[in-house]
CSV table of C-alpha atoms in Angstrom, one decimal:
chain,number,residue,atom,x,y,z
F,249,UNK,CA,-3.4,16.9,6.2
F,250,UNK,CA,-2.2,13.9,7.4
F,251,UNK,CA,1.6,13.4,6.7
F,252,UNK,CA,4.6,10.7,7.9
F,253,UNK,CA,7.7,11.6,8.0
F,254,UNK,CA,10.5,8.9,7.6
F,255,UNK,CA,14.6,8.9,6.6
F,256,UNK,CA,15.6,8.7,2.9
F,257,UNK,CA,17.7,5.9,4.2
F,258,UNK,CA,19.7,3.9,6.7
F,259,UNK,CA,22.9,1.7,6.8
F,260,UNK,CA,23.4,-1.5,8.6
F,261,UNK,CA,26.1,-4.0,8.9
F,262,UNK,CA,25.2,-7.2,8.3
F,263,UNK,CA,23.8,-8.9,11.7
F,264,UNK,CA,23.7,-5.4,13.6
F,265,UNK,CA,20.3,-3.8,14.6
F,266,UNK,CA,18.5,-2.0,12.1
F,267,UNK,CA,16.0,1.1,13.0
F,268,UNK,CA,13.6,3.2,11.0
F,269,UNK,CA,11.5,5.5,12.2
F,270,UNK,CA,8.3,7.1,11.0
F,271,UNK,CA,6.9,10.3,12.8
F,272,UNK,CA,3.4,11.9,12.0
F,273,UNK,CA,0.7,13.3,14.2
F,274,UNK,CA,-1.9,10.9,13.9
F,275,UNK,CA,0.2,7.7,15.3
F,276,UNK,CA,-0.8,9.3,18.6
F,277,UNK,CA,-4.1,7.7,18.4
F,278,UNK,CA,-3.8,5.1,14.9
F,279,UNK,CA,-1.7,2.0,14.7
F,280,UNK,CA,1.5,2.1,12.3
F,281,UNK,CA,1.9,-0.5,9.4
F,282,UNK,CA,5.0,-1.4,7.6
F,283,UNK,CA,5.7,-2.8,4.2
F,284,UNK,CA,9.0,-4.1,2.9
F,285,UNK,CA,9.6,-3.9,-0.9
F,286,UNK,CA,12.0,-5.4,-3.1
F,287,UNK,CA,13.0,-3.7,-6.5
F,288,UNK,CA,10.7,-4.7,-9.3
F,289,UNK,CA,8.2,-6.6,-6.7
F,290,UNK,CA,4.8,-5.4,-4.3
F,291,UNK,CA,4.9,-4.6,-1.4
F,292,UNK,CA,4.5,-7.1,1.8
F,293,UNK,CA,3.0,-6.1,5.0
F,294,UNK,CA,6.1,-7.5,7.3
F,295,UNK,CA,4.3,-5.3,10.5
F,296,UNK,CA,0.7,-4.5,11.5
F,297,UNK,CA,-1.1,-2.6,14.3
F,298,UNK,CA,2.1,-1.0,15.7
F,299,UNK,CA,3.9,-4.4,16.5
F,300,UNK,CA,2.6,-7.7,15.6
F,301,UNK,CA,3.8,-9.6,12.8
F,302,UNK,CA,2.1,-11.5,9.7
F,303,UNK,CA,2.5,-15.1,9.4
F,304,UNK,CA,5.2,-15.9,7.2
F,305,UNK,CA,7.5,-13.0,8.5
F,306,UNK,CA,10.9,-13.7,10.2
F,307,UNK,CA,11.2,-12.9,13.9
F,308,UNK,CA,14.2,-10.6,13.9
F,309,UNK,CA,11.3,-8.1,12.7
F,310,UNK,CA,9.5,-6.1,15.7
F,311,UNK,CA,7.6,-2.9,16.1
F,312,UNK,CA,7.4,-0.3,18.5
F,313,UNK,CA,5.5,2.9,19.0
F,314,UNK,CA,6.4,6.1,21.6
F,315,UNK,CA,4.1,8.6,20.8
F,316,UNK,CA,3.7,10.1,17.4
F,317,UNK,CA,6.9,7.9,16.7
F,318,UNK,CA,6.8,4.4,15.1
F,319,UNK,CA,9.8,2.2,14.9
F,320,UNK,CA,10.6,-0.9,12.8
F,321,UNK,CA,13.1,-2.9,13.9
F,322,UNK,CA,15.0,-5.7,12.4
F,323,UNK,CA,17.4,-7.5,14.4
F,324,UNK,CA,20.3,-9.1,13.2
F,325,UNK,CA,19.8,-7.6,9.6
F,326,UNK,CA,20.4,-10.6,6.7
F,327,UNK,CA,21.4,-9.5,3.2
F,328,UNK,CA,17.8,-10.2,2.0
F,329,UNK,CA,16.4,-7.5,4.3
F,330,UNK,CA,17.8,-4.4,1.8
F,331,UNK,CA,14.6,-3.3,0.7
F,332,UNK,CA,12.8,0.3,0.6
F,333,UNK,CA,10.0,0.0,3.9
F,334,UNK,CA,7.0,2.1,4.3
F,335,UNK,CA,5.2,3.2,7.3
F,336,UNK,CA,1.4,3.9,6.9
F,337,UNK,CA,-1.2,4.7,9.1
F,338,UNK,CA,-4.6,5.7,8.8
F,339,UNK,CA,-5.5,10.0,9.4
F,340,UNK,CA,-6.5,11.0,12.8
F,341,UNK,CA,-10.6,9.9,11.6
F,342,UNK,CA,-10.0,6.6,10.3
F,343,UNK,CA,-11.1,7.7,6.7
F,344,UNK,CA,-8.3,7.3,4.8
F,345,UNK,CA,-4.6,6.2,4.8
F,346,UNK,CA,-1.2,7.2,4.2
F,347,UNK,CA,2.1,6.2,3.3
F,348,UNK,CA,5.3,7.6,4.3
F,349,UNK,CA,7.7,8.5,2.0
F,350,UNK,CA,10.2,5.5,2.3
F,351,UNK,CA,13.4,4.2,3.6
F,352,UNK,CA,15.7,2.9,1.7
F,353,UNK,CA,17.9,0.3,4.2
F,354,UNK,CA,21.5,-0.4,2.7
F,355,UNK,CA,23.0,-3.5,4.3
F,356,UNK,CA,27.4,-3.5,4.8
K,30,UNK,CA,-5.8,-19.3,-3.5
K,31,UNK,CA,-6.1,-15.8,-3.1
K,32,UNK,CA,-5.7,-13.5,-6.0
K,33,UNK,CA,-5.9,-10.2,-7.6
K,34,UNK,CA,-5.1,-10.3,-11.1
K,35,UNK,CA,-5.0,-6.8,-12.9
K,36,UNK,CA,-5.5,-5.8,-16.2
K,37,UNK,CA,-2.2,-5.1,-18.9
K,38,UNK,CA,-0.2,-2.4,-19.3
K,39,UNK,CA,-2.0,0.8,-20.7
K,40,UNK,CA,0.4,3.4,-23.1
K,41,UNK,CA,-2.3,6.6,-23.5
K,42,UNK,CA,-2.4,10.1,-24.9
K,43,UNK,CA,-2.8,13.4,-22.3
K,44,UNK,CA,-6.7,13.9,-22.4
K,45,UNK,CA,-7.6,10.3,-22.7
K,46,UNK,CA,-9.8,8.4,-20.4
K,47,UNK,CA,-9.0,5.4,-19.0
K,48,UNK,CA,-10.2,2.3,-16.9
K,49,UNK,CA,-8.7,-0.3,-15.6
K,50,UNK,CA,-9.2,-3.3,-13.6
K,51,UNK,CA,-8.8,-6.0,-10.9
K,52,UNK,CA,-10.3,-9.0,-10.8
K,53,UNK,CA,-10.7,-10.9,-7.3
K,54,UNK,CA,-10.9,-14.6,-6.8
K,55,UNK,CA,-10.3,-16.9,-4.1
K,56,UNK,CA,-12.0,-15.3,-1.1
K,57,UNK,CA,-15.5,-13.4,-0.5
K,58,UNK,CA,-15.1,-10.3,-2.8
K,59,UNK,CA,-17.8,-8.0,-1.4
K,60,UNK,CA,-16.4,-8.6,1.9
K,61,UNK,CA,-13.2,-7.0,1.5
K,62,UNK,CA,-11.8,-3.3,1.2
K,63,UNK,CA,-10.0,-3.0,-1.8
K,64,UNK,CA,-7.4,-0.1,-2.6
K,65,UNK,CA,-5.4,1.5,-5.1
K,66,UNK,CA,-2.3,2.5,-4.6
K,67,UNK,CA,0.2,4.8,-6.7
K,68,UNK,CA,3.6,4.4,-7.5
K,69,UNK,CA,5.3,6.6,-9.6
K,70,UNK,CA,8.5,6.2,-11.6
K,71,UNK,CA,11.4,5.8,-9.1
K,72,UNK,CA,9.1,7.0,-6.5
K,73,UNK,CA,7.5,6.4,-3.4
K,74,UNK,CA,3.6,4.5,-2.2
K,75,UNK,CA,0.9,6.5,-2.4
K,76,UNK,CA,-2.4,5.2,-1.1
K,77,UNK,CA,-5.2,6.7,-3.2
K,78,UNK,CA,-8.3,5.2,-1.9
K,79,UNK,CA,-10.6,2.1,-1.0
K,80,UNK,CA,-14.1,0.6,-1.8
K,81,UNK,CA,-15.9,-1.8,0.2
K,82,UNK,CA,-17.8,-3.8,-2.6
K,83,UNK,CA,-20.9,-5.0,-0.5
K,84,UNK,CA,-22.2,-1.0,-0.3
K,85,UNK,CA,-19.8,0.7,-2.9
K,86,UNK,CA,-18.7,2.7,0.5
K,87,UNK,CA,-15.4,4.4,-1.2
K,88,UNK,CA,-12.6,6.4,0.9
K,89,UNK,CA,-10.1,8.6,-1.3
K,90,UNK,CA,-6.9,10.5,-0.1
K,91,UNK,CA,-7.6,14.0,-0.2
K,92,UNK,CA,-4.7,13.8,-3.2
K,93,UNK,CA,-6.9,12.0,-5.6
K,94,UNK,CA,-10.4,13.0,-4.6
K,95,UNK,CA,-11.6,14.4,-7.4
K,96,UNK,CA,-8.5,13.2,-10.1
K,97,UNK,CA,-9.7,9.5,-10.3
K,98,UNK,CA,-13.2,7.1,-9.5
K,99,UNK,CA,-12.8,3.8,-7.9
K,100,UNK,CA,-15.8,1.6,-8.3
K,101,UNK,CA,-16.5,-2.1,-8.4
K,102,UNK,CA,-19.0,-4.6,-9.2
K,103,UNK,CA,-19.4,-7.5,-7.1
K,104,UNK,CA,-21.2,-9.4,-9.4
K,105,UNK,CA,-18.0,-9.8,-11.3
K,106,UNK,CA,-15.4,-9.4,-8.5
K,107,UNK,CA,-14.2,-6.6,-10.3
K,108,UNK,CA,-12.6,-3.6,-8.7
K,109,UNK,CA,-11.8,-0.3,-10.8
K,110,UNK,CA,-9.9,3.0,-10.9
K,111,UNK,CA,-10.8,5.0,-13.9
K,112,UNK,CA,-9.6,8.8,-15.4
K,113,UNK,CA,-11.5,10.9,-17.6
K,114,UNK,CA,-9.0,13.1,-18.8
K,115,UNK,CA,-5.5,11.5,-18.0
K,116,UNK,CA,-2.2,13.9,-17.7
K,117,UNK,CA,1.4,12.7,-18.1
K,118,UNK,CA,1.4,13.3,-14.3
K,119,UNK,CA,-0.2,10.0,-14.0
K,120,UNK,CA,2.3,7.9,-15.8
K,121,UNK,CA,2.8,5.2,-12.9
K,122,UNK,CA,2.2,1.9,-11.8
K,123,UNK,CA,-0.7,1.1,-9.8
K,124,UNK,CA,-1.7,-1.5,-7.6
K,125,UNK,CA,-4.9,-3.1,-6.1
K,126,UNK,CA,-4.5,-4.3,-2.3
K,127,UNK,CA,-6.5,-6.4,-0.3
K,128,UNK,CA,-6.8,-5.1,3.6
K,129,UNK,CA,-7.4,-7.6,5.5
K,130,UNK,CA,-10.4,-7.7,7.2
K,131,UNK,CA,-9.2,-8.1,10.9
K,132,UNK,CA,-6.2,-7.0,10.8
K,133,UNK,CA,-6.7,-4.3,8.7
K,134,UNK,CA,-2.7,-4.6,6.9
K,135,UNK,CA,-2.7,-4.9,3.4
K,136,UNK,CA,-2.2,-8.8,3.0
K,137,UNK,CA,-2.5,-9.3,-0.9
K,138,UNK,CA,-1.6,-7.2,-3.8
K,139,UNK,CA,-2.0,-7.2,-7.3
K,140,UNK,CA,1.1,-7.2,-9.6
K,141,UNK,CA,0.4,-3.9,-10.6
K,142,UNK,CA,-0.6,-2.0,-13.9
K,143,UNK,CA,1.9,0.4,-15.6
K,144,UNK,CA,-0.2,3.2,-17.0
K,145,UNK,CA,2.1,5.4,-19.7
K,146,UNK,CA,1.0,8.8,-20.9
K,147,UNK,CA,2.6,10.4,-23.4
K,148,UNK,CA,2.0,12.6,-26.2
């Protein structure tokens, strides 16, 4: 079955470099999402297809992909970025989708 | 404007069915895929499936094949998800999603439906 793996959390002072990865097979060959969301609210696509951003979303958020690895990365962190973020990616067919687990990102 | 506007909270009894809805306006509704997706109390996403309103084309996760039924009716702009025998398992909120139809990302979401089961 299709699974991605991600940290429980990360830790970032405020205006450092923040990282969270999400590993699974099937980001060999499908593109990586990733939703930000904010306690009691839905979630909001802030990356799509690996790297490119929604309108509306701040620059200092990027994506990368090596691999079966997908990153998100948010540069110079802001208060407002402590969130839980989800990767998700379709399975290795294209049928369905997945979510990973979560990451819960802690600003200093 | 775009919008998904769900239907209330639902408190039910193990063993009871239930359906509830989400009603699309704004945009082209048959269109569209349109998900459901899981979140349990304290707990993490869980994408349980899609319907593509034009054809009734429906994807589930291999978790909830078999557990719920989307469906929706695009003369109404209605999207479903629906139990026929619910378990206390299923106490959650759940969401409907728009993907976008380019760029595949989920770009609108409902504000979700608390389901409660209980005894």
């Amino acid at each position: 079955s299709h699974e991605l793996a991600q940290p429980p959390s990360v830790s970032v002072f405020l205006g450092q470099t923040a990282r969270i990865t999400c590993s699974g097979d099937a980001l060999s060959t499908q593109y990586a999402y990733w939703y930000q969301q904010r306690p009691g609210q839905a979630p909001v696509a802030v990356i799509f297809k690996n790297n490119e951003r929604p309108s509306g979303i701040p620059e200092r958020f990027s994506g990368a992909d090596s691999g079966s690895t997908a990153t998100l990365i948010i540069n110079g962190v802001q208060a407002e970025d402590e969130a839980d973020y989800y990767c998700q990616s379709p399975d290795a067919t294209g049928t369905y989708r997945v979510f990973g687990g979560g990451t819960k990102l802690t600003v200093l | 404007e775009v919008q998904l506007v769900q239907s209330g909270a639902e408190v039910k009894k193990p063993g009871e069915s239930l359906k509830i809805s989400c009603y699309a306006s704004g945009y082209s509704f048959p269109t569209y895929w349109l998900g459901w997706v899981r979140q349990m109390p304290g707990k993490g996403l869980e994408w349980m499936g899609f319907i593509y309103p034009s054809d009734s084309d429906t994807r589930y996760s291999p978790s909830f094949q078999g557990q719920v039924i989307i469906s929706a009716d695009k003369s109404i702009n209605t999207a479903y998800l629906q139990w026929t025998s619910l378990k206390a398992t299923d106490t959650a909120m759940y969401y409907c999603a728009r993907r976008d139809r380019d760029r595949h990302y989920i770009d609108v979401w409902g504000r979700g439906t608390a389901v409660t089961v209980s005894p």
